[in-house]
Amino acid sequence: MIGNTVQAQQKWSLSQCISYAIENNINLKEYEILEKISLEDAQQAKCNMLPGISASTSAGLSFGRSVDPNTNAYINTEFFNNSYDLSSSIAVFDGFRLQNQIKYQKFRKQASEYNRINATDKLAFDVMMAFFDVVYYKGMLEIANEQVEASKLSLKTTEKKVEVGLKAKTDLLEMRANLEREELNKIQIENTLETTTLTLKQLMNLVSAEEMELLDESSVVINEQVAQPRQLFEQYTGWSPYYQSIYANVKATEKGLALSRSALYPSVYARGSISTGFYETNTDADGNTVGFGDQWKNNKNQYVGASLSIPVFSRWGNRSEVKKAKLELERAQNNLHDERQKLFFEMVNNITELEALYKEHSQYVKRTEVDELAFQAAEKKFDQGLIDINDYYIAKNRLANTQSSVLRSRTQWEIKMKVLQFYRGQRFWETAGSNQ
């Protein structure tokens, strides 16, 4: 009971929501698994530099006409034979294929690591957007409630005045119709709030029927002087996991081209082996089969050698692979330049919107004060019969719209400020900003 009470009373801040989502979101596990796979590939690429060693053994019983492994002559005697072999090989030169493979897997591992970090950052922004959606619609619900309560109060006053003949019955009907519209608007906002709250819980993987009470710490207090877009862009691309992932893919593609070219070079492999065996046909002067121990020593064979392979003609297959690798590199570089351009203009747009939102918010706050006074004056004039019901609702709706605009500009400004902090390398959901 105590645990349920504590959970019901908990207020979720933005940082808490994001931290909870990072710890519990299922989709992030996929990126962690992919990163582990790329790490294993990178380690295996290094292990491929080691010699390859293999061992084998065989045993068999021959019947009828067969080759005597001792003399290579044909015999018709049934016999048993047993062999053992140990061999090893190592690449002396293979066109730097192994070295390029190590570097290729290294960049692939870096890209996978950056993809995981970028997925975490993306989840944080998704949670942030859902968080402020809930904040916005909760604020809108408060405004809608105020509008409904104000209309109910005015309706009661008008009903009394209609009874004594101070107001026309048409005004009463108009006010009832307007109250129904406001009630409908309130219900629609409640439904939207429920949907946005569910989206936030889904991103957090929070299975709870309790209503989430959010701790909104945002406020527009200063007009901060932001950095120049070009300077901020260079700072951001220097550490951004999204950009670094694309850059690592370009470097991996470069090594992929080097791997394709390695097939054009000769390869040299050193090999060695040792083998022995036991053959039932191996007999001494008296016709007795030589013992296993003696045959193990006597039949031992050692081999050391090297092989050279030169690609002479492969139906232009290797050349074709090199050309395709060049095109893949060109494609990756073009994608990198395209993403740089998109990131830069996105950054400029966010900075421009941030400055505009601050000005809008400041103006809306001033306008709210004026609209509140105008509504109060219109309410008094309507009670006194100095204005009609249309003028009354114009003032009332204008105040509600201005309050909504204040709420919208404040939440959007807060989102843009978080984006700006992230551009500077500060993960706003952490206790301290970090570039890694």
XYZ file of C-alpha atoms in Angstrom:
436
model
C 0.000 0.000 0.000
C 2.859 2.363 0.826
C 4.535 1.589 -2.517
C 1.351 2.332 -4.481
C 0.866 5.575 -2.592
C 4.409 6.716 -3.309
C 4.009 5.893 -7.008
C 0.742 7.791 -7.231
C 2.294 10.855 -5.623
C 5.483 10.801 -7.689
C 6.072 13.760 -9.950
C 7.962 12.921 -13.121
C 10.476 15.498 -14.295
C 11.725 15.482 -17.874
C 15.104 14.018 -16.834
C 13.415 11.263 -14.851
C 11.177 10.320 -17.775
C 14.138 10.125 -20.162
C 16.329 8.175 -17.724
C 13.534 5.689 -17.087
C 12.967 5.272 -20.837
C 16.673 4.664 -21.530
C 16.785 1.975 -18.848
C 13.575 0.219 -19.896
C 12.976 0.834 -23.604
C 13.056 -2.480 -25.474
C 14.168 -1.110 -28.863
C 17.534 0.007 -27.460
C 18.410 -3.639 -26.755
C 18.571 -4.213 -30.525
C 21.339 -1.629 -30.908
C 23.240 -3.098 -27.971
C 23.154 -6.531 -29.616
C 24.322 -5.100 -32.966
C 27.189 -3.329 -31.203
C 28.271 -6.613 -29.571
C 28.182 -8.341 -32.960
C 30.375 -5.635 -34.528
C 32.790 -5.922 -31.591
C 33.047 -9.664 -32.176
C 33.706 -9.062 -35.897
C 36.472 -6.583 -35.059
C 38.139 -9.036 -32.680
C 37.888 -11.848 -35.229
C 39.535 -9.660 -37.882
C 42.579 -9.360 -35.618
C 42.563 -13.089 -34.878
C 42.700 -13.789 -38.617
C 46.340 -12.643 -38.547
C 47.220 -15.754 -36.542
C 48.244 -19.034 -38.244
C 45.505 -21.516 -39.007
C 46.050 -24.949 -37.445
C 44.074 -28.093 -38.183
C 44.361 -31.707 -37.043
C 42.761 -34.817 -38.477
C 42.774 -38.562 -38.027
C 41.224 -41.449 -39.911
C 40.780 -45.183 -39.470
C 39.423 -47.797 -41.846
C 39.227 -51.453 -42.810
C 39.811 -52.325 -46.465
C 38.223 -55.351 -48.231
C 38.807 -56.932 -51.605
C 41.075 -55.342 -54.190
C 42.623 -52.161 -52.796
C 45.839 -50.140 -52.757
C 48.357 -50.982 -50.091
C 49.252 -47.624 -48.468
C 52.629 -49.088 -47.636
C 53.738 -50.047 -51.162
C 51.039 -48.460 -53.352
C 50.558 -51.887 -54.926
C 47.202 -53.563 -55.452
C 46.408 -56.352 -53.027
C 43.400 -58.549 -52.251
C 44.032 -58.793 -48.522
C 41.795 -57.390 -45.832
C 43.753 -54.895 -43.676
C 43.326 -52.096 -41.126
C 44.966 -48.661 -41.450
C 45.053 -45.557 -39.256
C 46.507 -42.085 -40.051
C 47.124 -38.794 -38.192
C 47.801 -35.368 -39.646
C 48.611 -31.918 -38.205
C 48.921 -28.937 -40.585
C 49.268 -25.172 -40.376
C 49.265 -22.231 -42.770
C 49.793 -18.484 -42.492
C 49.439 -15.632 -44.951
C 52.817 -14.079 -45.702
C 51.363 -11.542 -48.135
C 47.811 -11.257 -49.443
C 47.630 -7.727 -50.803
C 47.149 -6.280 -47.283
C 43.694 -7.882 -47.172
C 43.906 -8.849 -43.513
C 45.196 -5.432 -42.448
C 42.441 -3.658 -44.350
C 39.883 -6.084 -42.924
C 40.970 -5.100 -39.405
C 40.563 -1.400 -40.182
C 37.255 -2.029 -41.964
C 35.787 -3.852 -38.961
C 37.193 -1.170 -36.662
C 35.201 1.543 -38.430
C 32.148 -0.719 -38.561
C 32.411 -1.160 -34.810
C 32.675 2.612 -34.348
C 29.608 3.145 -36.542
C 27.667 0.548 -34.541
C 28.652 2.199 -31.270
C 27.609 5.633 -32.565
C 24.342 4.136 -33.827
C 23.559 2.896 -30.318
C 24.354 6.283 -28.775
C 22.350 8.057 -31.471
C 19.389 5.726 -30.847
C 19.582 6.636 -27.158
C 19.651 10.350 -27.994
C 16.741 9.940 -30.401
C 14.739 8.164 -27.715
C 15.489 11.045 -25.339
C 14.147 13.556 -27.871
C 11.072 11.428 -28.560
C 10.370 11.315 -24.824
C 10.958 15.063 -24.579
C 8.464 15.767 -27.379
C 5.884 13.470 -25.759
C 6.564 15.065 -22.356
C 5.877 18.580 -23.622
C 2.849 17.353 -25.561
C 1.398 16.194 -22.245
C 2.394 19.481 -20.592
C 0.793 21.451 -23.414
C -2.513 19.583 -23.389
C -2.689 19.689 -19.614
C -2.338 23.440 -19.869
C -4.937 23.526 -22.612
C -7.272 21.490 -20.399
C -6.863 24.038 -17.607
C -7.745 26.849 -20.013
C -10.750 24.859 -21.268
C -11.911 24.260 -17.690
C -11.642 27.967 -16.947
C -13.685 28.751 -20.050
C -16.381 26.232 -19.087
C -16.565 27.479 -15.490
C -16.746 31.092 -16.662
C -19.533 30.216 -19.104
C -21.483 28.334 -16.415
C -21.244 31.322 -14.078
C -22.365 33.716 -16.811
C -25.205 31.351 -17.739
C -26.560 31.353 -14.184
C -26.425 35.133 -14.068
C -28.172 35.419 -17.436
C -30.899 32.950 -16.415
C -31.792 35.135 -13.452
C -31.859 38.256 -15.603
C -34.041 36.571 -18.226
C -36.523 35.659 -15.494
C -36.882 39.322 -14.458
C -36.840 40.536 -18.068
C -33.426 42.201 -18.044
C -32.005 39.906 -20.744
C -33.453 38.491 -23.936
C -34.123 34.789 -24.114
C -32.047 34.594 -27.300
C -28.973 35.554 -25.268
C -29.681 32.664 -22.926
C -29.994 30.232 -25.810
C -26.792 31.530 -27.363
C -24.941 31.101 -24.077
C -26.194 27.536 -23.669
C -25.084 26.683 -27.185
C -21.668 28.187 -26.543
C -21.344 26.237 -23.284
C -22.031 23.003 -25.167
C -19.298 23.858 -27.672
C -16.857 24.543 -24.858
C -17.808 21.277 -23.147
C -17.164 19.422 -26.405
C -13.815 21.167 -26.801
C -12.923 20.150 -23.243
C -13.775 16.501 -23.978
C -11.664 16.547 -27.136
C -8.690 17.969 -25.234
C -9.121 15.317 -22.530
C -9.053 12.592 -25.191
C -5.941 14.065 -26.789
C -4.274 14.359 -23.384
C -5.008 10.697 -22.702
C -3.485 9.722 -26.061
C -0.325 11.787 -25.563
C 0.090 10.416 -22.028
C -0.183 6.893 -23.383
C 2.472 7.710 -26.000
C 4.809 8.948 -23.276
C 4.254 5.808 -21.189
C 4.850 3.613 -24.221
C 8.186 5.300 -24.954
C 9.147 4.849 -21.310
C 7.801 1.280 -21.235
C 5.944 2.323 -18.106
C 3.155 -0.122 -17.378
C 0.992 1.767 -14.895
C -2.661 2.716 -14.715
C -1.838 5.639 -12.436
C -2.159 9.140 -13.809
C 1.238 10.665 -14.528
C 1.861 13.925 -12.731
C 4.593 15.799 -14.563
C 6.951 18.294 -13.019
C 7.209 21.105 -15.561
C 10.291 23.164 -14.743
C 10.381 25.125 -17.985
C 10.022 28.878 -18.150
C 11.002 31.568 -20.617
C 13.047 33.988 -18.555
C 15.901 35.303 -20.690
C 16.672 35.944 -24.299
C 19.934 34.051 -24.461
C 22.492 35.107 -27.038
C 23.128 31.988 -29.099
C 26.343 31.164 -30.908
C 26.867 31.754 -34.599
C 25.417 28.882 -36.659
C 28.700 28.012 -38.403
C 30.629 27.914 -35.124
C 27.909 25.874 -33.447
C 27.739 23.528 -36.441
C 31.455 22.744 -36.337
C 31.204 22.149 -32.599
C 28.240 19.815 -33.025
C 29.639 17.728 -35.900
C 32.829 17.224 -33.885
C 31.042 15.018 -31.368
C 27.541 14.228 -32.719
C 26.993 10.437 -32.686
C 24.647 10.771 -35.666
C 27.248 12.579 -37.782
C 30.146 10.456 -36.511
C 28.223 7.306 -37.447
C 27.899 8.525 -41.034
C 31.581 9.529 -41.084
C 32.631 6.100 -39.746
C 30.613 4.471 -42.531
C 32.558 6.551 -45.068
C 35.870 5.393 -43.567
C 34.636 1.789 -43.578
C 33.679 2.160 -47.245
C 37.197 3.421 -48.004
C 38.615 0.267 -46.454
C 36.059 -1.752 -48.398
C 37.600 -0.324 -51.574
C 41.056 -1.319 -50.337
C 39.733 -4.835 -49.678
C 38.451 -5.069 -53.252
C 41.819 -3.962 -54.595
C 43.652 -6.610 -52.541
C 42.151 -9.265 -54.836
C 44.296 -7.829 -57.685
C 47.572 -8.619 -55.897
C 49.403 -11.963 -55.651
C 49.182 -13.853 -52.392
C 51.842 -15.894 -50.643
C 51.050 -18.523 -48.001
C 53.497 -20.554 -45.931
C 52.420 -24.072 -45.018
C 53.707 -26.895 -42.912
C 52.448 -30.290 -41.873
C 53.409 -33.441 -40.007
C 51.713 -36.803 -40.467
C 52.084 -40.446 -39.544
C 50.047 -43.622 -39.633
C 49.625 -47.255 -38.789
C 49.120 -49.855 -41.525
C 48.360 -53.504 -40.893
C 50.151 -54.406 -44.139
C 53.441 -53.020 -42.810
C 55.220 -56.241 -41.734
C 58.730 -57.235 -40.708
C 60.925 -59.938 -42.244
C 58.968 -62.654 -40.431
C 55.633 -61.398 -41.784
C 54.473 -59.946 -38.498
C 52.762 -56.560 -38.433
C 55.119 -53.838 -37.143
C 53.944 -52.431 -33.801
C 52.027 -49.153 -33.501
C 54.875 -47.338 -31.674
C 57.458 -48.236 -34.268
C 55.189 -47.317 -37.152
C 54.367 -43.985 -35.428
C 58.078 -43.119 -35.629
C 58.938 -44.761 -38.921
C 55.939 -43.433 -40.904
C 56.324 -39.861 -39.698
C 56.366 -37.321 -42.528
C 57.166 -33.562 -42.260
C 56.436 -30.941 -44.874
C 57.326 -27.245 -45.103
C 56.497 -25.176 -48.160
C 55.010 -22.048 -49.637
C 52.455 -21.304 -52.297
C 52.113 -18.343 -54.598
C 48.790 -17.415 -56.178
C 48.645 -14.825 -58.954
C 45.298 -13.527 -60.225
C 45.746 -13.679 -63.994
C 42.215 -13.482 -65.340
C 38.940 -13.690 -63.443
C 36.582 -12.658 -66.248
C 36.988 -9.028 -65.059
C 35.267 -9.986 -61.796
C 37.913 -8.371 -59.567
C 37.979 -5.199 -61.658
C 34.213 -5.007 -61.475
C 34.267 -5.337 -57.691
C 36.783 -2.483 -57.485
C 34.591 -0.248 -59.656
C 31.531 -1.003 -57.538
C 33.525 -0.293 -54.374
C 34.544 3.095 -55.813
C 30.911 3.903 -56.534
C 29.918 2.853 -53.018
C 32.581 5.189 -51.633
C 31.323 8.022 -53.830
C 27.798 7.317 -52.636
C 28.880 7.339 -48.976
C 30.777 10.614 -49.417
C 27.809 12.192 -51.164
C 25.551 11.067 -48.322
C 27.976 12.618 -45.824
C 27.903 15.984 -47.635
C 24.109 15.802 -47.910
C 23.745 15.152 -44.179
C 26.132 18.011 -43.365
C 23.977 20.349 -45.417
C 20.763 19.122 -43.802
C 22.221 19.429 -40.302
C 23.470 22.957 -40.945
C 20.162 24.304 -42.269
C 18.258 22.451 -39.553
C 20.482 24.154 -36.992
C 19.979 27.585 -38.587
C 16.228 26.992 -38.655
C 16.136 25.990 -34.982
C 18.153 29.036 -33.929
C 15.907 31.327 -35.979
C 12.775 29.751 -34.510
C 14.222 30.023 -31.003
C 14.725 33.760 -31.340
C 11.296 34.198 -32.929
C 9.576 32.151 -30.204
C 11.091 34.282 -27.483
C 9.760 37.440 -29.133
C 6.367 35.819 -29.689
C 6.135 34.639 -26.112
C 7.028 38.050 -24.711
C 4.392 39.668 -26.915
C 1.739 37.073 -26.023
C 2.377 37.617 -22.310
C 1.804 41.355 -22.732
C -1.264 40.682 -24.856
C -2.680 38.349 -22.193
C -2.667 41.156 -19.645
C -4.523 43.416 -22.056
C -7.013 40.703 -23.085
C -7.776 39.893 -19.433
C -8.643 43.523 -18.757
C -10.669 43.691 -21.979
C -12.627 40.551 -21.018
C -13.334 41.866 -17.532
C -14.628 45.116 -19.049
C -16.712 43.215 -21.631
C -18.179 41.022 -18.896
C -19.309 44.066 -16.907
C -20.715 45.782 -20.006
C -22.616 42.632 -20.971
C -24.137 42.414 -17.491
C -25.192 46.028 -17.807
C -26.616 45.488 -21.295
C -24.123 47.858 -22.946
C -22.831 45.281 -25.456
C -24.442 42.270 -27.141
C -23.538 38.648 -26.597
C -21.392 38.470 -29.724
C -19.021 41.163 -28.459
C -18.891 39.364 -25.106
C -17.796 36.082 -26.685
C -15.320 37.817 -28.955
C -13.506 39.142 -25.876
C -13.828 35.802 -24.070
C -12.497 33.729 -26.972
C -9.702 36.198 -27.674
C -8.459 35.767 -24.102
C -8.574 31.959 -24.411
C -6.684 32.051 -27.719
C -4.013 34.314 -26.271
C -3.590 32.054 -23.246
C -3.225 29.083 -25.604
C -0.612 30.977 -27.623
C 1.372 31.741 -24.454
C 1.344 28.053 -23.559
C 2.288 26.955 -27.072
C 5.157 29.428 -27.453
C 6.510 28.566 -24.000
C 6.605 24.801 -24.634
C 8.046 25.203 -28.132
C 10.668 27.609 -26.839
C 11.665 25.111 -24.189
C 12.007 22.365 -26.808
C 14.209 24.565 -29.000
C 16.373 25.458 -25.993
C 16.898 21.776 -25.271
C 17.897 21.250 -28.892
C 20.376 24.125 -28.636
C 21.877 22.620 -25.484
C 22.276 19.324 -27.311
C 24.036 21.059 -30.212
C 26.562 22.308 -27.656
C 27.250 18.784 -26.459
C 25.058 18.887 -23.353
C 22.687 15.990 -22.862
C 20.105 17.917 -20.875
C 18.660 14.803 -19.255
C 21.963 13.981 -17.551
C 23.303 15.574 -14.391
C 26.335 16.792 -16.275
C 26.826 17.384 -19.990
C 28.997 14.851 -21.764
C 30.338 14.522 -25.282
C 30.583 10.758 -25.132
